């Protein structure tokens, strides 16, 4: 934590307290707080940024250590205050950041004084003129307007005289909002002076980044969309956090501010696929690459992974997914070299067929190690990175029709695939609020090389080969290739679907499990490959 430097800037009718930290010669970032805060709401963000930037923040008029205004709280005065602080840095252009009412003010400042700002990051505070324009354009759809206005119901209460001041006299309320009474009471004038008196919207030429807080009860996607006709260079990034993200998620907010201020080029979608050397894994890697993704192909067969990487223009890594430590090291390596993946597909799998009484312990351990532990190791290695990034993502696991279709022919395989299905459903519930979703892919009979390396319990080598050849012919006759599964995977990731039965038989059995489960049991007695 760098030591802070305090100074004062003279505005049109008052003095503003300014706090600085970080290298005075580094690029300047100007942070503007909202209601009912003061500049202290930025403490964590400022600490994160100060190693690379000169961090400047100030108390809005009437808040914190700044004076009480004599000319009021109109938006143009607030914008003039921001401009005065920006000029006081001596920088040609500063990177402007606003949260809540700080963002509302900053939109105005960026439109009136674009020459002062290199970039503008808006967090949970739309431009009032943009909103008024949006309402005017949608007046023929009153329900849309009502949905926009409903989250701001409290503003009507704030505009009532005296009563809000009484509310802010309650210590418990002040503690809940981390507010002082002076900030809370004076800040009411922001609403009273400006809501209902929106200025004409203006074009904003400064590059704008909107950090879209996904758990914000006050500012919705509609509020953010109002800026689209007015911001000439607009970027929007999700952050799975609530309204006070600068306080609760300072490292995420700081990272997004820094990346935008440094104008780092947006990287391509990053996709990691295990079991990518062949079959569904390879087809899925190719499908994501065809959409422009950067793909990392992982397989126990390093040469097969390299062939997929060559076909997709991506990267290859060899790893045995049954080795938890190795998978963990691989995840760290991928994150260090390429960043946090947007999509991770835990797809590696093997087949063990044959009756339960003929399936030995070694076969059980092998199929559980690959089909279940391999998925668990992959998810445990990558999921924390996606969650900690705070921007969502997708975890894809490959189950099977066999995961919800018990058969006498595949008890070991079915058990592992049922476990993967349940794991995916459970994990989706657990991670929902983090924005990381789960997709469980359930193919049926798909022609891949898994049939050529399947294990048939209780058979000698010659009979094993005969069964493999028979199963391969049967799957080939079904004529459903892995590229069709890959298309379903990509579509499901884009749509955010949880359970994805792919083939016709997979879809039919899923329906029958709901409407005629006894029939599913009877079908499971038929000894055919599945």
XYZ file of C-alpha atoms in Angstrom:
530
model
C 0.000 0.000 0.000
C 1.508 3.314 -1.089
C 1.278 6.308 1.268
C -1.430 8.781 0.312
C -0.916 12.457 -0.411
C -3.722 14.896 0.392
C -4.240 18.247 -1.292
C -7.118 20.572 -2.152
C -8.384 21.850 -5.494
C -10.425 25.018 -5.822
C -13.680 24.568 -7.668
C -16.098 27.285 -8.743
C -17.649 27.676 -5.299
C -15.759 25.363 -2.914
C -12.610 23.399 -2.171
C -12.399 19.722 -3.086
C -10.252 17.323 -1.078
C -8.018 15.268 -3.373
C -6.138 12.097 -2.389
C -3.266 10.687 -4.434
C -1.066 7.612 -4.244
C 1.315 5.776 -6.538
C 4.111 6.989 -8.790
C 3.613 10.719 -9.602
C 5.198 10.107 -13.012
C 2.923 7.215 -13.945
C -0.275 7.623 -16.025
C -3.070 9.119 -13.921
C -6.351 7.399 -13.091
C -9.093 9.615 -11.635
C -11.681 7.794 -9.472
C -15.067 9.414 -8.775
C -17.254 7.938 -6.024
C -21.020 7.556 -5.823
C -23.784 7.818 -3.218
C -23.724 7.631 -0.197
C -19.952 7.160 -0.303
C -16.872 9.315 -0.282
C -13.490 8.629 -1.832
C -12.851 5.901 0.759
C -14.993 3.494 -1.273
C -12.023 3.304 -3.646
C -9.430 2.299 -1.007
C -9.002 -1.275 -2.239
C -9.066 -0.327 -5.922
C -6.534 2.466 -5.358
C -4.185 0.093 -3.538
C -4.401 -2.373 -6.437
C -3.767 0.294 -9.083
C -1.065 2.287 -7.334
C 1.773 -0.015 -8.380
C 1.216 0.943 -12.042
C -0.670 4.245 -11.986
C -0.824 7.605 -10.279
C -4.179 7.152 -8.562
C -6.163 10.342 -7.962
C -9.521 10.444 -6.177
C -11.519 13.177 -4.535
C -14.534 13.748 -2.334
C -17.517 14.995 -4.331
C -18.834 18.381 -3.239
C -20.513 18.175 0.157
C -18.939 14.778 0.893
C -15.964 13.590 2.937
C -13.384 16.329 3.321
C -14.736 18.611 0.582
C -16.623 21.827 1.328
C -20.365 22.339 1.290
C -21.404 23.924 -2.024
C -23.108 27.285 -2.346
C -24.167 26.807 -5.970
C -25.829 23.416 -5.537
C -25.410 19.953 -7.060
C -26.322 20.357 -10.726
C -24.682 17.977 -13.190
C -22.753 20.697 -14.993
C -21.242 21.847 -11.669
C -20.332 18.279 -10.803
C -18.754 17.802 -14.224
C -16.816 21.047 -13.743
C -15.467 19.690 -10.438
C -14.202 16.563 -12.179
C -12.593 18.686 -14.878
C -10.908 20.879 -12.235
C -9.386 17.855 -10.503
C -8.287 16.392 -13.840
C -6.542 19.650 -14.800
C -4.877 19.853 -11.399
C -2.936 16.652 -12.146
C -0.941 18.432 -14.837
C -1.531 15.440 -17.127
C -2.582 15.985 -20.712
C -5.273 13.297 -20.346
C -6.300 11.147 -17.403
C -8.170 7.843 -17.256
C -11.585 8.605 -15.750
C -13.471 6.059 -13.648
C -16.873 6.596 -12.021
C -19.099 4.443 -9.841
C -22.811 5.026 -9.182
C -23.395 8.805 -9.079
C -19.705 9.227 -9.756
C -20.344 7.548 -13.096
C -23.415 9.693 -13.771
C -21.275 12.801 -13.259
C -18.428 11.360 -15.284
C -20.611 10.745 -18.332
C -21.375 14.464 -18.285
C -17.733 15.407 -17.768
C -16.592 13.122 -20.601
C -19.112 14.671 -22.994
C -18.368 18.301 -22.009
C -14.581 18.020 -21.578
C -13.411 15.147 -23.838
C -9.975 16.709 -24.232
C -9.181 15.902 -20.579
C -9.761 12.140 -20.674
C -7.949 9.259 -22.348
C -10.572 6.656 -21.380
C -13.704 6.445 -19.244
C -14.752 3.377 -17.233
C -18.384 3.515 -16.117
C -19.536 1.332 -13.227
C -23.214 1.181 -12.368
C -24.127 4.738 -13.270
C -25.811 5.619 -16.597
C -26.003 9.048 -18.190
C -29.323 10.692 -17.293
C -29.671 12.193 -20.754
C -29.125 8.794 -22.351
C -31.849 7.325 -20.139
C -34.293 10.097 -21.009
C -33.589 9.508 -24.691
C -34.127 5.742 -24.244
C -37.458 6.319 -22.502
C -38.538 8.649 -25.300
C -37.642 6.098 -27.968
C -39.565 3.374 -26.113
C -42.655 5.308 -25.050
C -44.748 3.070 -27.336
C -43.734 0.117 -25.090
C -44.769 1.184 -21.578
C -43.900 -2.193 -20.039
C -40.293 -1.858 -21.206
C -40.136 1.614 -19.690
C -41.618 0.306 -16.447
C -38.981 -2.458 -16.290
C -36.285 0.175 -16.722
C -37.654 2.442 -14.013
C -38.763 -0.176 -11.462
C -35.298 -0.857 -9.943
C -35.012 2.882 -9.179
C -38.196 3.070 -7.098
C -36.250 4.434 -4.125
C -35.474 7.669 -5.999
C -39.057 8.833 -5.544
C -38.569 8.430 -1.784
C -35.309 10.387 -1.871
C -37.086 13.334 -3.490
C -39.597 13.583 -0.626
C -38.582 16.360 1.822
C -37.418 15.542 5.369
C -38.253 11.815 5.509
C -35.003 10.520 3.931
C -33.033 12.727 6.309
C -34.781 11.032 9.223
C -33.947 7.614 7.780
C -30.277 8.549 7.577
C -30.343 9.448 11.260
C -30.545 5.733 12.097
C -27.093 4.330 13.004
C -27.982 0.838 11.771
C -28.872 2.176 8.307
C -25.653 4.178 8.110
C -23.623 1.108 9.095
C -25.382 -1.025 6.501
C -24.310 1.371 3.746
C -20.870 2.202 5.203
C -21.996 5.835 5.163
C -21.634 8.938 7.284
C -24.726 11.038 7.911
C -23.147 14.051 6.198
C -22.507 12.093 2.997
C -25.927 10.463 3.070
C -27.893 13.662 3.691
C -25.941 15.957 1.380
C -25.958 13.334 -1.343
C -29.754 13.413 -1.462
C -29.334 16.680 -3.323
C -27.770 14.780 -6.225
C -31.160 13.188 -6.837
C -33.229 16.268 -6.072
C -31.212 18.542 -8.344
C -30.872 16.213 -11.324
C -33.453 13.418 -11.531
C -36.313 14.714 -13.640
C -34.099 17.478 -15.033
C -31.906 15.451 -17.357
C -29.820 17.494 -19.784
C -29.918 16.856 -23.507
C -27.820 13.792 -24.295
C -24.468 14.393 -25.909
C -22.154 12.205 -27.931
C -19.195 10.818 -25.992
C -16.077 10.520 -28.124
C -13.857 9.244 -25.292
C -13.428 5.428 -25.393
C -15.887 4.041 -22.825
C -15.824 0.785 -20.887
C -18.966 -0.256 -19.051
C -18.366 -2.777 -16.263
C -21.699 -4.595 -16.168
C -22.311 -5.745 -12.602
C -24.357 -8.906 -12.979
C -25.802 -8.863 -9.447
C -26.630 -5.153 -9.296
C -30.267 -4.678 -8.215
C -30.283 -1.009 -9.235
C -28.683 -0.813 -12.681
C -29.752 -3.350 -15.284
C -28.688 -4.277 -18.801
C -31.343 -1.895 -20.138
C -29.743 1.014 -18.294
C -26.386 0.167 -19.834
C -27.852 -0.223 -23.320
C -29.128 3.354 -23.235
C -25.560 4.535 -23.908
C -25.177 2.615 -27.163
C -26.395 5.351 -29.568
C -24.294 7.980 -27.783
C -20.914 6.367 -27.077
C -18.787 6.275 -30.211
C -16.362 3.658 -28.865
C -18.115 1.439 -26.316
C -16.859 -1.755 -24.649
C -18.887 -3.755 -22.136
C -17.479 -6.405 -19.791
C -19.400 -8.457 -17.228
C -18.388 -8.709 -13.602
C -20.294 -11.092 -11.358
C -20.555 -8.793 -8.366
C -23.114 -6.568 -6.669
C -23.583 -2.812 -6.748
C -20.671 -1.955 -4.457
C -18.102 -3.888 -6.462
C -15.351 -1.276 -5.844
C -15.562 -2.213 -2.175
C -16.336 -5.938 -2.443
C -14.255 -6.859 -5.540
C -11.476 -4.268 -5.721
C -8.955 -6.543 -7.430
C -11.410 -7.367 -10.244
C -12.412 -3.742 -10.748
C -8.779 -2.598 -10.698
C -7.771 -5.239 -13.242
C -10.516 -4.168 -15.645
C -9.648 -0.489 -15.246
C -5.961 -1.182 -15.871
C -6.551 -3.375 -18.897
C -8.785 -0.756 -20.489
C -6.505 2.154 -19.603
C -3.523 0.321 -21.081
C -5.673 -0.500 -24.129
C -4.647 -4.102 -24.117
C -6.076 -5.755 -27.222
C -9.053 -7.998 -26.548
C -7.904 -11.588 -26.730
C -9.786 -14.290 -28.532
C -12.036 -16.673 -26.655
C -9.795 -19.273 -24.988
C -11.041 -22.874 -24.991
C -9.373 -25.876 -23.331
C -10.438 -29.376 -24.419
C -9.202 -32.591 -22.810
C -9.350 -35.798 -24.788
C -8.817 -33.561 -27.839
C -6.655 -36.042 -29.731
C -9.591 -37.720 -31.440
C -13.353 -38.190 -31.559
C -15.673 -35.726 -29.882
C -12.794 -33.859 -28.278
C -11.021 -33.195 -31.557
C -14.261 -32.294 -33.351
C -15.181 -29.841 -30.586
C -11.737 -28.248 -30.680
C -12.132 -27.769 -34.431
C -15.666 -26.360 -34.041
C -14.558 -23.720 -31.524
C -11.530 -22.860 -33.663
C -13.834 -22.375 -36.660
C -15.622 -19.702 -34.628
C -12.347 -17.899 -34.011
C -11.452 -19.298 -30.597
C -7.911 -19.944 -29.437
C -7.918 -23.652 -28.568
C -5.663 -25.599 -26.214
C -5.817 -29.301 -27.080
C -4.977 -31.708 -24.261
C -4.631 -35.473 -24.544
C -2.755 -38.355 -22.947
C -1.402 -38.964 -26.452
C 0.841 -35.964 -27.027
C 1.214 -36.621 -30.751
C -2.569 -36.771 -31.206
C -2.945 -33.491 -29.276
C -0.309 -31.935 -31.538
C -2.209 -33.025 -34.656
C -5.370 -31.399 -33.348
C -3.438 -28.247 -32.465
C -2.028 -28.122 -35.982
C -5.538 -28.436 -37.414
C -6.928 -25.700 -35.165
C -3.971 -23.317 -35.147
C -3.837 -23.662 -31.382
C -1.679 -25.204 -28.679
C -1.053 -28.799 -27.578
C -0.272 -30.320 -24.196
C 0.176 -33.918 -23.134
C -1.280 -34.884 -19.769
C -2.834 -37.906 -18.085
C -6.061 -36.599 -16.529
C -5.911 -39.318 -13.864
C -2.866 -37.510 -12.406
C -4.289 -34.699 -10.278
C -0.940 -32.973 -9.727
C -0.111 -33.015 -13.429
C -3.502 -31.567 -14.362
C -3.055 -28.862 -11.728
C 0.354 -27.916 -13.108
C -1.066 -27.829 -16.618
C -3.872 -25.470 -15.551
C -1.356 -23.077 -13.987
C 0.796 -23.215 -17.120
C -2.136 -22.457 -19.423
C -3.292 -19.553 -17.246
C 0.243 -18.126 -17.080
C 0.844 -18.420 -20.822
C -2.570 -17.709 -22.300
C -4.829 -16.380 -19.554
C -7.900 -17.807 -17.836
C -9.926 -19.995 -20.217
C -13.448 -18.984 -21.146
C -14.506 -22.587 -21.805
C -13.041 -25.790 -20.372
C -14.263 -29.130 -21.682
C -13.495 -32.205 -19.567
C -13.985 -34.785 -22.256
C -11.376 -37.538 -21.816
C -13.009 -40.942 -21.447
C -12.750 -44.687 -22.022
C -15.295 -47.486 -22.423
C -15.563 -50.669 -20.363
C -18.356 -53.032 -21.382
C -19.586 -56.313 -19.979
C -21.773 -57.564 -17.132
C -21.071 -56.438 -13.582
C -20.171 -59.950 -12.448
C -17.501 -60.176 -15.169
C -15.986 -56.728 -14.533
C -12.891 -56.958 -12.377
C -11.509 -54.487 -9.901
C -8.758 -53.361 -12.263
C -11.304 -52.510 -14.970
C -13.410 -50.637 -12.431
C -10.450 -48.608 -11.204
C -9.390 -47.738 -14.732
C -12.809 -46.543 -15.906
C -13.439 -44.605 -12.683
C -9.971 -43.046 -12.813
C -10.439 -41.727 -16.354
C -14.162 -41.082 -16.684
C -14.845 -39.721 -13.195
C -11.570 -38.751 -11.550
C -10.323 -37.293 -14.830
C -13.332 -34.964 -14.886
C -12.961 -34.130 -11.204
C -9.244 -33.353 -11.577
C -9.903 -31.145 -14.613
C -12.699 -29.205 -12.924
C -10.759 -28.793 -9.682
C -7.756 -27.463 -11.597
C -9.580 -24.968 -13.811
C -12.848 -23.965 -12.079
C -11.192 -21.803 -9.373
C -9.485 -19.713 -12.067
C -12.786 -19.048 -13.841
C -14.535 -18.211 -10.569
C -11.762 -15.932 -9.310
C -11.651 -13.993 -12.581
C -15.225 -12.878 -11.923
C -16.280 -12.667 -15.565
C -18.113 -15.968 -15.899
C -17.279 -18.797 -18.269
C -18.399 -22.327 -19.080
C -17.374 -25.766 -17.854
C -18.357 -28.590 -20.205
C -18.336 -32.228 -19.127
C -18.991 -35.209 -21.370
C -21.455 -37.665 -19.905
C -23.469 -40.039 -22.085
C -26.863 -41.465 -22.870
C -25.580 -44.243 -20.606
C -25.564 -41.739 -17.741
C -29.352 -41.931 -17.519
C -29.978 -45.205 -19.404
C -28.945 -48.163 -17.198
C -28.153 -51.256 -19.233
C -26.911 -54.737 -18.479
C -24.169 -54.249 -21.060
C -22.423 -51.189 -19.554
C -22.694 -51.097 -15.748
C -19.200 -49.689 -15.110
C -19.314 -47.156 -17.939
C -22.879 -46.126 -17.029
C -21.972 -45.668 -13.375
C -19.167 -43.232 -14.204
C -21.239 -41.316 -16.723
C -24.165 -41.056 -14.283
C -21.735 -39.679 -11.715
C -20.461 -37.100 -14.219
C -24.039 -36.077 -15.018
C -24.867 -35.601 -11.339
C -21.588 -33.787 -10.714
C -22.305 -31.357 -13.546
C -25.800 -30.625 -12.251
C -24.544 -30.094 -8.712
C -21.688 -27.863 -9.815
C -24.016 -25.732 -11.925
C -26.104 -25.013 -8.834
C -23.025 -24.225 -6.761
C -21.437 -21.861 -9.273
C -24.578 -20.137 -10.565
C -23.949 -16.838 -8.754
C -20.352 -16.689 -9.952
C -21.442 -16.621 -13.585
C -19.610 -19.852 -14.346
C -22.107 -22.226 -15.934
C -21.947 -25.951 -16.611
C -22.982 -27.888 -19.687
C -23.325 -31.678 -19.518
C -23.164 -33.277 -22.951
C -24.963 -36.610 -23.280
C -24.241 -38.229 -26.647
C -25.774 -41.526 -27.655
C -24.351 -43.778 -30.335
C -21.578 -41.712 -31.940
C -19.001 -43.183 -34.302
C -15.587 -42.451 -32.739
C -12.463 -44.482 -32.066
C -13.630 -45.212 -28.500
C -15.114 -48.464 -29.816
C -11.726 -49.582 -31.185
C -10.065 -49.296 -27.767
C -12.970 -50.372 -25.568
C -12.445 -53.046 -22.928
C -14.854 -55.984 -22.776
C -14.743 -57.491 -19.297
C -14.189 -61.207 -18.888
C -13.088 -61.906 -22.485
C -9.765 -63.156 -23.805
C -7.710 -61.109 -26.270
C -9.171 -62.746 -29.372
C -12.765 -62.277 -28.259
C -11.948 -58.695 -27.225
C -10.901 -57.871 -30.797
C -13.999 -59.550 -32.224
C -16.281 -57.523 -29.931
C -14.458 -54.287 -30.736
C -14.840 -54.899 -34.460
C -18.533 -55.736 -34.024
C -19.203 -52.611 -31.953
C -17.271 -50.418 -34.402
C -19.348 -51.728 -37.327
C -22.560 -51.099 -35.393
C -21.560 -47.550 -34.520
C -20.434 -46.913 -38.104
C -23.842 -48.014 -39.380
C -25.460 -45.494 -37.015
C -23.537 -42.878 -39.054
C -23.601 -40.132 -36.431
C -20.182 -38.493 -36.445
C -18.456 -36.506 -33.691
C -18.685 -33.279 -35.706
C -22.461 -33.307 -35.086
C -21.859 -33.556 -31.336
C -19.352 -30.720 -31.583
C -21.932 -28.435 -33.189
C -24.331 -29.210 -30.327
C -21.611 -28.462 -27.765
C -20.819 -25.052 -29.225
C -24.514 -24.173 -29.513
C -25.171 -25.283 -25.920
C -22.265 -23.192 -24.605
C -23.556 -20.134 -26.451
C -27.098 -20.692 -25.168
C -26.033 -21.564 -21.620
C -27.809 -24.938 -21.612
C -27.191 -27.400 -18.783
C -28.083 -30.900 -20.055
C -27.651 -31.567 -23.758
C -28.851 -34.948 -25.087
C -27.438 -35.069 -28.601
C -28.616 -38.020 -30.679
C -32.225 -39.001 -31.294
C -31.935 -41.993 -28.943
C -30.431 -39.809 -26.205
C -33.331 -37.372 -26.488
C -35.925 -40.185 -26.572
C -34.603 -41.953 -23.481
C -34.430 -38.670 -21.561
C -38.132 -38.120 -22.283
C -39.006 -41.736 -21.456
C -37.260 -41.432 -18.093
C -39.873 -38.857 -17.195
C -42.996 -40.379 -18.698
C -42.345 -44.156 -18.759
C -39.381 -45.109 -16.546
C -40.399 -48.767 -16.446
C -40.073 -48.924 -20.226
C -36.508 -47.588 -19.936
C -35.728 -50.461 -17.588
C -37.042 -52.972 -20.087
C -35.053 -51.430 -22.927
C -31.929 -51.612 -20.774
C -32.119 -55.395 -20.776
C -31.429 -55.490 -24.508
C -27.764 -56.355 -24.858
C -26.623 -54.003 -27.617
C -23.820 -51.438 -27.546
C -24.964 -48.054 -26.267
